[in-house]
Amino acid sequence: MRFKDKVVVVTGAAQGIGEAYARALAGEGAAVVVADMNEESGAKVAASIEEDGGRAIFVRCDVSDAASAEALVATTVEQLGGIDHLVNNAAIYGAMEFNLLISVDWDYYRRFMSVNLDGALVMTRAVHPEIAKRGGGAIVNQSSTAAYLYSGFYGLAKAGINSLTQQLAHELGGQKIRVNAIAPGPTDTEATRTQAGDAAKDIVRNSLAIKRMGSVDDMVGALLFLLSDDASWVTGQVLAVDGGQTFRL
């Protein structure tokens, strides 16, 4: 119960890795805010956590919109008393368009980046004062090994997340707020199955040291570590959980 009496906001928690994060945190005692645009799925996740004996609320939130982020903070503080940790997981991924940087529609590109990159900053700006009021805490951003590979505007956004993580770690360290990121490799989720299809088998065979797709549970352990006091002197880091897909010296 490492997170007993802690309040954790998890964006994009209505499905996939975000849902697994929310459930795991609730299982270790946290009160979890399931933040997502998908009201039906998000409410179901929060209700399911409650049915399993945990504590959770659903709050609809558009991470690209500062007013929406501020409204989430207000609702969370009113209902749960404050915020200790933030997980910036929300992203456009499963329904992501395939296109090149040199040809992607500008309006789509701007909307994509407003969620996949700027969203983490929007949420951090809204949430960090509340974390500071509680004496400090931790923020974990969701990156991807796409940041190190050719992957168009998706990889560009995730490379930005890595840099954002490092910059925010320095800006917020004085408030006793740690900021780290997790970079998942190919992970078996509905979104990845939509994006990669049968090509995922080739990725496993040709580029992974551990010859299987990652699972959402593989990411959970990294998240719980980075949010916990076990990582009290870890900040500004990007932890690849990728089966050995990437090598960085």
PDB file of N, CA, C and O in Angstrom, residues 11-37:
ATOM      1  N   THR A  11      -4.141  10.703 -16.662  1.00  0.00           N
ATOM      2  CA  THR A  11      -4.840  11.099 -17.885  1.00  0.00           C
ATOM      3  C   THR A  11      -4.820   9.955 -18.892  1.00  0.00           C
ATOM      4  O   THR A  11      -3.927   9.108 -18.881  1.00  0.00           O
ATOM      5  N   GLY A  12      -5.827   9.926 -19.741  1.00  0.00           N
ATOM      6  CA  GLY A  12      -5.947   8.843 -20.710  1.00  0.00           C
ATOM      7  C   GLY A  12      -6.148   7.504 -20.037  1.00  0.00           C
ATOM      8  O   GLY A  12      -5.652   6.472 -20.503  1.00  0.00           O
ATOM      9  N   ALA A  13      -6.900   7.498 -18.940  1.00  0.00           N
ATOM     10  CA  ALA A  13      -7.023   6.301 -18.111  1.00  0.00           C
ATOM     11  C   ALA A  13      -8.267   5.470 -18.407  1.00  0.00           C
ATOM     12  O   ALA A  13      -8.575   4.539 -17.668  1.00  0.00           O
ATOM     13  N   ALA A  14      -8.956   5.785 -19.502  1.00  0.00           N
ATOM     14  CA  ALA A  14     -10.181   5.053 -19.818  1.00  0.00           C
ATOM     15  C   ALA A  14      -9.913   3.736 -20.533  1.00  0.00           C
ATOM     16  O   ALA A  14     -10.822   2.930 -20.732  1.00  0.00           O
ATOM     17  N   GLN A  15      -8.640   3.492 -20.909  1.00  0.00           N
ATOM     18  CA  GLN A  15      -8.321   2.279 -21.647  1.00  0.00           C
ATOM     19  C   GLN A  15      -6.804   2.075 -21.641  1.00  0.00           C
ATOM     20  O   GLN A  15      -6.042   2.938 -21.225  1.00  0.00           O
ATOM     21  N   GLY A  16      -6.390   0.904 -22.105  1.00  0.00           N
ATOM     22  CA  GLY A  16      -4.984   0.631 -22.359  1.00  0.00           C
ATOM     23  C   GLY A  16      -4.074   0.769 -21.157  1.00  0.00           C
ATOM     24  O   GLY A  16      -4.410   0.405 -20.029  1.00  0.00           O
ATOM     25  N   ILE A  17      -2.880   1.301 -21.397  1.00  0.00           N
ATOM     26  CA  ILE A  17      -1.885   1.435 -20.342  1.00  0.00           C
ATOM     27  C   ILE A  17      -2.378   2.352 -19.238  1.00  0.00           C
ATOM     28  O   ILE A  17      -2.162   2.101 -18.050  1.00  0.00           O
ATOM     29  N   GLY A  18      -3.076   3.437 -19.596  1.00  0.00           N
ATOM     30  CA  GLY A  18      -3.591   4.357 -18.585  1.00  0.00           C
ATOM     31  C   GLY A  18      -4.553   3.683 -17.629  1.00  0.00           C
ATOM     32  O   GLY A  18      -4.513   3.934 -16.418  1.00  0.00           O
ATOM     33  N   GLU A  19      -5.417   2.834 -18.150  1.00  0.00           N
ATOM     34  CA  GLU A  19      -6.340   2.088 -17.290  1.00  0.00           C
ATOM     35  C   GLU A  19      -5.567   1.174 -16.343  1.00  0.00           C
ATOM     36  O   GLU A  19      -5.890   1.085 -15.140  1.00  0.00           O
ATOM     37  N   ALA A  20      -4.549   0.496 -16.870  1.00  0.00           N
ATOM     38  CA  ALA A  20      -3.737  -0.386 -16.024  1.00  0.00           C
ATOM     39  C   ALA A  20      -3.045   0.411 -14.923  1.00  0.00           C
ATOM     40  O   ALA A  20      -2.956  -0.043 -13.779  1.00  0.00           O
ATOM     41  N   TYR A  21      -2.561   1.602 -15.265  1.00  0.00           N
ATOM     42  CA  TYR A  21      -1.945   2.466 -14.254  1.00  0.00           C
ATOM     43  C   TYR A  21      -2.950   2.800 -13.152  1.00  0.00           C
ATOM     44  O   TYR A  21      -2.639   2.727 -11.956  1.00  0.00           O
ATOM     45  N   ALA A  22      -4.142   3.208 -13.550  1.00  0.00           N
ATOM     46  CA  ALA A  22      -5.153   3.615 -12.579  1.00  0.00           C
ATOM     47  C   ALA A  22      -5.522   2.464 -11.651  1.00  0.00           C
ATOM     48  O   ALA A  22      -5.622   2.630 -10.425  1.00  0.00           O
ATOM     49  N   ARG A  23      -5.714   1.294 -12.220  1.00  0.00           N
ATOM     50  CA  ARG A  23      -6.093   0.138 -11.410  1.00  0.00           C
ATOM     51  C   ARG A  23      -4.976  -0.252 -10.442  1.00  0.00           C
ATOM     52  O   ARG A  23      -5.229  -0.588  -9.275  1.00  0.00           O
ATOM     53  N   ALA A  24      -3.743  -0.217 -10.907  1.00  0.00           N
ATOM     54  CA  ALA A  24      -2.622  -0.597 -10.049  1.00  0.00           C
ATOM     55  C   ALA A  24      -2.448   0.389  -8.904  1.00  0.00           C
ATOM     56  O   ALA A  24      -2.181  -0.006  -7.756  1.00  0.00           O
ATOM     57  N   LEU A  25      -2.580   1.668  -9.179  1.00  0.00           N
ATOM     58  CA  LEU A  25      -2.453   2.680  -8.131  1.00  0.00           C
ATOM     59  C   LEU A  25      -3.556   2.536  -7.088  1.00  0.00           C
ATOM     60  O   LEU A  25      -3.305   2.631  -5.881  1.00  0.00           O
ATOM     61  N   ALA A  26      -4.776   2.287  -7.562  1.00  0.00           N
ATOM     62  CA  ALA A  26      -5.875   2.072  -6.618  1.00  0.00           C
ATOM     63  C   ALA A  26      -5.619   0.837  -5.772  1.00  0.00           C
ATOM     64  O   ALA A  26      -5.929   0.813  -4.572  1.00  0.00           O
ATOM     65  N   GLY A  27      -5.044  -0.183  -6.392  1.00  0.00           N
ATOM     66  CA  GLY A  27      -4.728  -1.404  -5.662  1.00  0.00           C
ATOM     67  C   GLY A  27      -3.686  -1.201  -4.586  1.00  0.00           C
ATOM     68  O   GLY A  27      -3.585  -2.003  -3.644  1.00  0.00           O
ATOM     69  N   GLU A  28      -2.887  -0.143  -4.699  1.00  0.00           N
ATOM     70  CA  GLU A  28      -1.883   0.170  -3.671  1.00  0.00           C
ATOM     71  C   GLU A  28      -2.318   1.331  -2.777  1.00  0.00           C
ATOM     72  O   GLU A  28      -1.497   1.983  -2.136  1.00  0.00           O
ATOM     73  N   GLY A  29      -3.627   1.595  -2.761  1.00  0.00           N
ATOM     74  CA  GLY A  29      -4.169   2.503  -1.768  1.00  0.00           C
ATOM     75  C   GLY A  29      -4.467   3.911  -2.218  1.00  0.00           C
ATOM     76  O   GLY A  29      -5.017   4.707  -1.443  1.00  0.00           O
ATOM     77  N   ALA A  30      -4.121   4.274  -3.459  1.00  0.00           N
ATOM     78  CA  ALA A  30      -4.349   5.642  -3.921  1.00  0.00           C
ATOM     79  C   ALA A  30      -5.816   5.887  -4.250  1.00  0.00           C
ATOM     80  O   ALA A  30      -6.535   4.984  -4.683  1.00  0.00           O
ATOM     81  N   ALA A  31      -6.226   7.138  -4.068  1.00  0.00           N
ATOM     82  CA  ALA A  31      -7.478   7.610  -4.660  1.00  0.00           C
ATOM     83  C   ALA A  31      -7.119   8.112  -6.045  1.00  0.00           C
ATOM     84  O   ALA A  31      -6.248   8.968  -6.192  1.00  0.00           O
ATOM     85  N   VAL A  32      -7.753   7.566  -7.070  1.00  0.00           N
ATOM     86  CA  VAL A  32      -7.342   7.806  -8.449  1.00  0.00           C
ATOM     87  C   VAL A  32      -8.377   8.650  -9.184  1.00  0.00           C
ATOM     88  O   VAL A  32      -9.586   8.406  -9.090  1.00  0.00           O
ATOM     89  N   VAL A  33      -7.883   9.630  -9.913  1.00  0.00           N
ATOM     90  CA  VAL A  33      -8.720  10.405 -10.816  1.00  0.00           C
ATOM     91  C   VAL A  33      -8.528   9.834 -12.216  1.00  0.00           C
ATOM     92  O   VAL A  33      -7.444   9.926 -12.787  1.00  0.00           O
ATOM     93  N   VAL A  34      -9.572   9.231 -12.733  1.00  0.00           N
ATOM     94  CA  VAL A  34      -9.569   8.700 -14.094  1.00  0.00           C
ATOM     95  C   VAL A  34      -9.944   9.854 -15.012  1.00  0.00           C
ATOM     96  O   VAL A  34     -11.100  10.267 -15.084  1.00  0.00           O
ATOM     97  N   ALA A  35      -8.957  10.414 -15.695  1.00  0.00           N
ATOM     98  CA  ALA A  35      -9.175  11.590 -16.546  1.00  0.00           C
ATOM     99  C   ALA A  35      -9.128  11.169 -18.006  1.00  0.00           C
ATOM    100  O   ALA A  35      -8.150  10.556 -18.445  1.00  0.00           O
ATOM    101  N   ASP A  36     -10.164  11.512 -18.752  1.00  0.00           N
ATOM    102  CA  ASP A  36     -10.222  11.082 -20.147  1.00  0.00           C
ATOM    103  C   ASP A  36     -11.320  11.867 -20.857  1.00  0.00           C
ATOM    104  O   ASP A  36     -12.213  12.429 -20.220  1.00  0.00           O
ATOM    105  N   MET A  37     -11.239  11.878 -22.188  1.00  0.00           N
ATOM    106  CA  MET A  37     -12.306  12.468 -22.996  1.00  0.00           C
ATOM    107  C   MET A  37     -13.469  11.502 -23.183  1.00  0.00           C
ATOM    108  O   MET A  37     -14.598  11.908 -23.451  1.00  0.00           O
TER     109      MET A  37
END
